[in-house]
Coordinates of C-alpha atoms in Angstrom, one line a residue:
X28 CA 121.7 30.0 160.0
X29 CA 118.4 31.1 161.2
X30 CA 119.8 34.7 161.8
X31 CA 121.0 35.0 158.4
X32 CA 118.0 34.3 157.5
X33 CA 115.9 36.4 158.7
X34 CA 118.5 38.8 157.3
X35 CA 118.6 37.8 154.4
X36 CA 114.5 38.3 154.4
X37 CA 114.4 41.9 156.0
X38 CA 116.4 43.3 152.9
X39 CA 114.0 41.3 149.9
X40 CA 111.3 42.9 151.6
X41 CA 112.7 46.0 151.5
X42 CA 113.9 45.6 148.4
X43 CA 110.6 44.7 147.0
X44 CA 108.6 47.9 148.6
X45 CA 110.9 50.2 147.3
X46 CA 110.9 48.7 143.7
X47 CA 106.9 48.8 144.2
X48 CA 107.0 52.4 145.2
X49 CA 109.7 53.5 142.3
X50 CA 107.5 51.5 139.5
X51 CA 104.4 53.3 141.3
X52 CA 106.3 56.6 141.2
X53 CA 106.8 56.1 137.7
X54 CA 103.4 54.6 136.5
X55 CA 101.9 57.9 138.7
X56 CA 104.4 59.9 136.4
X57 CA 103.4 58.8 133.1
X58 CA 100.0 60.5 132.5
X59 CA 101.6 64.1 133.7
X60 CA 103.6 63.8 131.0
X61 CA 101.6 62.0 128.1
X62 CA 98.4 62.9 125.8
X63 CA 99.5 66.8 126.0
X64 CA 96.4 68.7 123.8
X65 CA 98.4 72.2 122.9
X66 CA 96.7 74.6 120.5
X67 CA 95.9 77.8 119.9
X68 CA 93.5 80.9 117.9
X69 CA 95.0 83.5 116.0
X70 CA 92.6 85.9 113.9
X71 CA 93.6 84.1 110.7
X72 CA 93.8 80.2 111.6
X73 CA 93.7 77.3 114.2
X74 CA 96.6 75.3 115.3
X75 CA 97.2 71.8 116.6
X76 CA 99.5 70.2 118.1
X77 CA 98.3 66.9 120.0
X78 CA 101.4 64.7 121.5
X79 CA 102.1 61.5 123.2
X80 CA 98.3 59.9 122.8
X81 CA 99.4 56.4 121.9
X82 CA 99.3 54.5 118.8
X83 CA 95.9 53.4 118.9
X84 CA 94.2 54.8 115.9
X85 CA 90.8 55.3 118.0
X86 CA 92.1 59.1 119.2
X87 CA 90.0 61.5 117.3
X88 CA 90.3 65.0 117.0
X89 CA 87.5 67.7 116.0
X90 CA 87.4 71.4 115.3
X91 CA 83.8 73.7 115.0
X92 CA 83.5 77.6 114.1
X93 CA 80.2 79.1 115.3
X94 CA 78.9 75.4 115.6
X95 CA 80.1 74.6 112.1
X96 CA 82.6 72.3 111.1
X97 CA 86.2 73.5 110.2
X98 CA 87.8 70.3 110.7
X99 CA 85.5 67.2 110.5
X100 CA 86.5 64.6 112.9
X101 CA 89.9 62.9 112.1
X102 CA 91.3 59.7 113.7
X103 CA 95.5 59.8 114.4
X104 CA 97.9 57.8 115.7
X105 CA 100.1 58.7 119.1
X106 CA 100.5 62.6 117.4
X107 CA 98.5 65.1 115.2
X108 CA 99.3 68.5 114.0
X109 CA 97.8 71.0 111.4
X110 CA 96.8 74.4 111.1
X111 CA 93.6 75.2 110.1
X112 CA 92.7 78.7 108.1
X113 CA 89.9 80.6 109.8
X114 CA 87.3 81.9 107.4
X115 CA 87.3 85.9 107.1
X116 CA 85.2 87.8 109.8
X117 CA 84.3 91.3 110.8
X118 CA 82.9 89.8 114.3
X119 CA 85.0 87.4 116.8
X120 CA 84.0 83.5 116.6
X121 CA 83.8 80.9 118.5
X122 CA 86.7 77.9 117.6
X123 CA 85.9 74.8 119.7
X124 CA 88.6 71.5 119.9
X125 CA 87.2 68.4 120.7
X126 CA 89.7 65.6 121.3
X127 CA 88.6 62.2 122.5
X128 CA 91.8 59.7 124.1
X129 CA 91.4 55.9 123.0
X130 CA 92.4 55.0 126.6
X131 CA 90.3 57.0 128.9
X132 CA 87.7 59.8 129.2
X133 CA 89.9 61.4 131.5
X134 CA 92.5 62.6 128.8
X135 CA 90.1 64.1 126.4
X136 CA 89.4 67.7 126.3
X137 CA 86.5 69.9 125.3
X138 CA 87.7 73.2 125.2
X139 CA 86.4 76.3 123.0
X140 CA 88.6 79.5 122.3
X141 CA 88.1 83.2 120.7
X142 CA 89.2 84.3 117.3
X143 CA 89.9 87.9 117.3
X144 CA 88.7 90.2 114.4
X145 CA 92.0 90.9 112.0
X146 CA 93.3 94.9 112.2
X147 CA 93.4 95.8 108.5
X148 CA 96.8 97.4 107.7
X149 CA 96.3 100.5 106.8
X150 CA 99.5 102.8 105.1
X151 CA 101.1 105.4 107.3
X152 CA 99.6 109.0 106.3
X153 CA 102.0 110.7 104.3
X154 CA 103.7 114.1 105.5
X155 CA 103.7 115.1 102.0
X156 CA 100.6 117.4 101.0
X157 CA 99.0 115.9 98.1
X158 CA 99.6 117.9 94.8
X159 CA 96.0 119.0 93.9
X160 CA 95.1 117.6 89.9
X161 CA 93.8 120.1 87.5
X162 CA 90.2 119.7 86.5
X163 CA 89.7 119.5 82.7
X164 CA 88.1 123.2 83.0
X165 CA 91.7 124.5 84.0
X166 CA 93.8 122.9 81.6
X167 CA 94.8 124.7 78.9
X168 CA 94.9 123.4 75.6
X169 CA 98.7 123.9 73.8
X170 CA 98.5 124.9 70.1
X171 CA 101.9 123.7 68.1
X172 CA 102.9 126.3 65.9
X173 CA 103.9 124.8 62.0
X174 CA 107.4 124.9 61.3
X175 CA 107.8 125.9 58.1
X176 CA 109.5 123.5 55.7
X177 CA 112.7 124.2 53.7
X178 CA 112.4 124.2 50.1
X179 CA 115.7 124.7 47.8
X180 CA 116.3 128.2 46.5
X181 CA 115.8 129.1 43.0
X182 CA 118.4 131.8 41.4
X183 CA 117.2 134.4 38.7
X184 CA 119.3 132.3 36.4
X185 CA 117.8 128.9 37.0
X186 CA 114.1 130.7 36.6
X187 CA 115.3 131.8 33.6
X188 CA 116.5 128.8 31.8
X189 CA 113.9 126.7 33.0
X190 CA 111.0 129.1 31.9
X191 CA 109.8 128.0 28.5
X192 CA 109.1 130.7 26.0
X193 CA 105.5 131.8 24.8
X194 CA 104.3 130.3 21.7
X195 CA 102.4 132.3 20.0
X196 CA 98.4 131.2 19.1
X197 CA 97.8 130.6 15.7
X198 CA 94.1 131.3 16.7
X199 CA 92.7 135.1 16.4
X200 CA 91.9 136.8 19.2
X201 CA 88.2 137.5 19.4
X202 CA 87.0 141.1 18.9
X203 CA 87.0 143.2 21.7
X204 CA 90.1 141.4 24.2
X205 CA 92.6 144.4 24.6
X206 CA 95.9 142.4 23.4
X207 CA 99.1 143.7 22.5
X208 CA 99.8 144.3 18.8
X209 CA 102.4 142.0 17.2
X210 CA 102.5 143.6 13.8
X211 CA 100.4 141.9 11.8
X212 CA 96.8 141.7 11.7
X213 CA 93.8 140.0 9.7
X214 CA 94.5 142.0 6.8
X215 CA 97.9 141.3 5.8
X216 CA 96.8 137.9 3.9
X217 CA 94.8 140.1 1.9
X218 CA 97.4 143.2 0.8
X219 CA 99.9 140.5 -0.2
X220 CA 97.3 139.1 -2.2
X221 CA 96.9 142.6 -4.1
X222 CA 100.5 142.7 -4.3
X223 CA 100.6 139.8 -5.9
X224 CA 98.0 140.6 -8.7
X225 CA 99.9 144.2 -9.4
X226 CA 103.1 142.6 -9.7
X227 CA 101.5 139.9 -12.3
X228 CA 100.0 143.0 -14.0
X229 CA 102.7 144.5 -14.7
X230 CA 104.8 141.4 -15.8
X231 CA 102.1 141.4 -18.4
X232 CA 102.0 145.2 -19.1
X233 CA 105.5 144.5 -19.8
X234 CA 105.8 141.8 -21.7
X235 CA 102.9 143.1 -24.4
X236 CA 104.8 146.5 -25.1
X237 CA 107.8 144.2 -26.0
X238 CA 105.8 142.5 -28.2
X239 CA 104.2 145.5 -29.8
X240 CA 108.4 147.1 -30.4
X241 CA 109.4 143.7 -31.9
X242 CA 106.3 143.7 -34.2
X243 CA 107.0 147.2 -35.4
X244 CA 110.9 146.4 -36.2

């Protein structure tokens, strides 16, 4: 009885070092493994990526630029990630991350990084030689030439029965204008006038020697 025992002892001992040293093992293991700060600078931004930190909402996280504050401090929760746009710059700045752990100093981090300057893309040069542009001295100013526009044709014929024909002007023409003569004139009014009074004169010349021959009968 007393052997088994003593047995029975020797093995809860040994069980209990080696569950002490596993569970020590482990509990040595866990901060390797937890509150893991990974981030990192381009030219153009900032990104975070803070794991495994708990879920104490005391974890805060900060981000500066040149001393000045891109990302104002910010409590989280066991995680935190976000990317952060860097301001444009012709010089390389100085991006600091400050992370402070609820549960101990000793997994916070106060680290700074370099943002490079961003390469502005600039277009392949062309094999092509450029085709040189004419000044305005050189060009030469293009004159259109008028077409002419069709118009219908007119036949002898159609002139001709579509011309009206000259009246005559009842007016005289005043002395001196070399006209053509028509054949008549200014006077003619007045010789049929005189013809008139010799014809009426001899009606009358008539008609007394009739008289006188019937008197005489």
């Amino acid at each position: 009885m007393t052997l088994f025992s003593g047995s029975w002892r020797r093995r809860s001992a040994l069980i209990t070092v080696a569950t002490a040293s596993a569970l020590g093992v482990g509990l040595s293991a866990v901060p390797a493994v937890a509150h893991t700060p990974t981030w990192s600078v381009t030219c153009s931004e900032v990104s975070l990526d803070l794991t495994a930190y708990g879920n104490s909402d005391k974890n805060t996280v900060t981000v500066t630029v040149d001393g000045k504050e891109l990302l104002p401090t910010e409590n989280f929760k066991n995680d935190f990630h976000k990317k952060l746009d860097l301001p444009e710059h012709k010089s390389e700045l100085s991006v600091r991350l400050v992370v402070v752990a609820a549960d101990g100093d000793q997994f916070s981090r106060d680290e700074t990084k370099t943002a490079p300057v961003c390469e502005e893309s600039t277009p392949p040069p062309s094999s092509e030689a450029p085709t040189p542009t004419p000044t305005p001295s050189e060009e030469t100013p293009t004159t259109e030439t008028p077409k002419p526009t069709p118009s219908s044709t007119v036949t002898p014929t159609d002139e001709a029965g579509s011309a009206a024909p000259a009246v005559p002007s009842s007016q005289p023409s005043p002395a001196g204008d070399d006209l053509a003569e028509t054949g008549s004139s200014s006077a003619t009014p007045l010789i049929a006038g005189a013809a008139g009074v010799v014809l009426v004169a001899g009606a009358g010349i008539m008609w007394a020697a009739r008289k006188r021959r019937t008197a005489g009968n």
